[in-house]
Amino acid sequence: ARTHRLVEVGAILEQTAGMTFDTEDSRRALSVALTERLRYTNGQPFTRGGQIAEAVGMLLEADGER
């Protein structure tokens, strides 16, 4: 079940990104892009992965799934 879910999530990511992550370098770059510690203009830290998780959580809450 976990493997199936990971494949589905990977397919969604590739589709929305408009690219494939078929090499170790591209997967490493994706990992860096999602985990890189950035800062908003007010100095608050964030990661792109955290932004995605927050957006998904908000959508699930709006749908009453959380």
Coordinates of C-alpha atoms in Angstrom, one line a residue:
A1 CA 0.0 0.0 0.0
R2 CA 2.8 2.4 0.9
T3 CA 4.7 1.7 -2.4
H4 CA 1.5 2.3 -4.4
R5 CA 0.8 5.6 -2.6
L6 CA 4.4 6.7 -3.2
V7 CA 4.1 5.9 -6.9
E8 CA 0.8 7.9 -7.1
V9 CA 2.3 10.9 -5.3
G10 CA 5.4 10.8 -7.5
A11 CA 3.1 10.8 -10.6
I12 CA 1.2 13.8 -9.3
L13 CA 4.5 15.6 -8.7
E14 CA 5.9 14.9 -12.1
Q15 CA 2.7 15.9 -13.8
T16 CA 2.4 19.2 -11.9
A17 CA 6.1 20.0 -12.3
G18 CA 6.0 19.2 -16.0
M19 CA 9.2 17.2 -15.8
T20 CA 10.4 13.8 -14.9
F21 CA 12.8 13.0 -12.1
D22 CA 14.4 10.0 -13.8
T23 CA 18.0 10.6 -12.7
E24 CA 19.7 10.6 -9.3
D25 CA 20.8 14.2 -10.0
S26 CA 17.2 15.4 -10.7
R27 CA 15.8 13.6 -7.6
R28 CA 18.6 15.2 -5.5
A29 CA 17.8 18.6 -6.9
L30 CA 14.1 18.1 -6.1
S31 CA 15.0 17.1 -2.5
V32 CA 17.1 20.3 -2.1
A33 CA 14.4 22.5 -3.7
L34 CA 11.8 21.1 -1.2
T35 CA 14.0 21.2 1.9
E36 CA 16.0 24.4 1.3
R37 CA 15.6 26.8 4.3
L38 CA 14.5 30.1 2.9
R39 CA 13.2 33.3 4.6
Y40 CA 10.1 35.4 4.0
T41 CA 10.8 39.2 3.8
N42 CA 9.8 39.4 7.5
G43 CA 12.6 37.0 8.3
Q44 CA 10.4 34.0 9.1
P45 CA 12.0 30.7 7.8
F46 CA 10.1 28.3 5.5
T47 CA 10.7 25.5 3.1
R48 CA 8.9 24.8 -0.2
G49 CA 8.0 21.4 1.1
G50 CA 6.5 23.0 4.2
Q51 CA 4.5 25.4 2.0
I52 CA 3.1 22.4 0.0
A53 CA 2.2 20.5 3.2
E54 CA 0.5 23.6 4.6
A55 CA -1.5 24.2 1.4
V56 CA -2.6 20.5 1.3
G57 CA -3.6 20.7 5.0
M58 CA -5.7 23.8 4.4
L59 CA -7.5 22.1 1.4
L60 CA -8.2 19.0 3.5
E61 CA -9.5 21.1 6.4
A62 CA -11.8 23.0 4.0
D63 CA -13.1 19.7 2.7
G64 CA -13.6 18.4 6.3
E65 CA -11.1 15.6 5.8
R66 CA -8.7 16.5 8.6

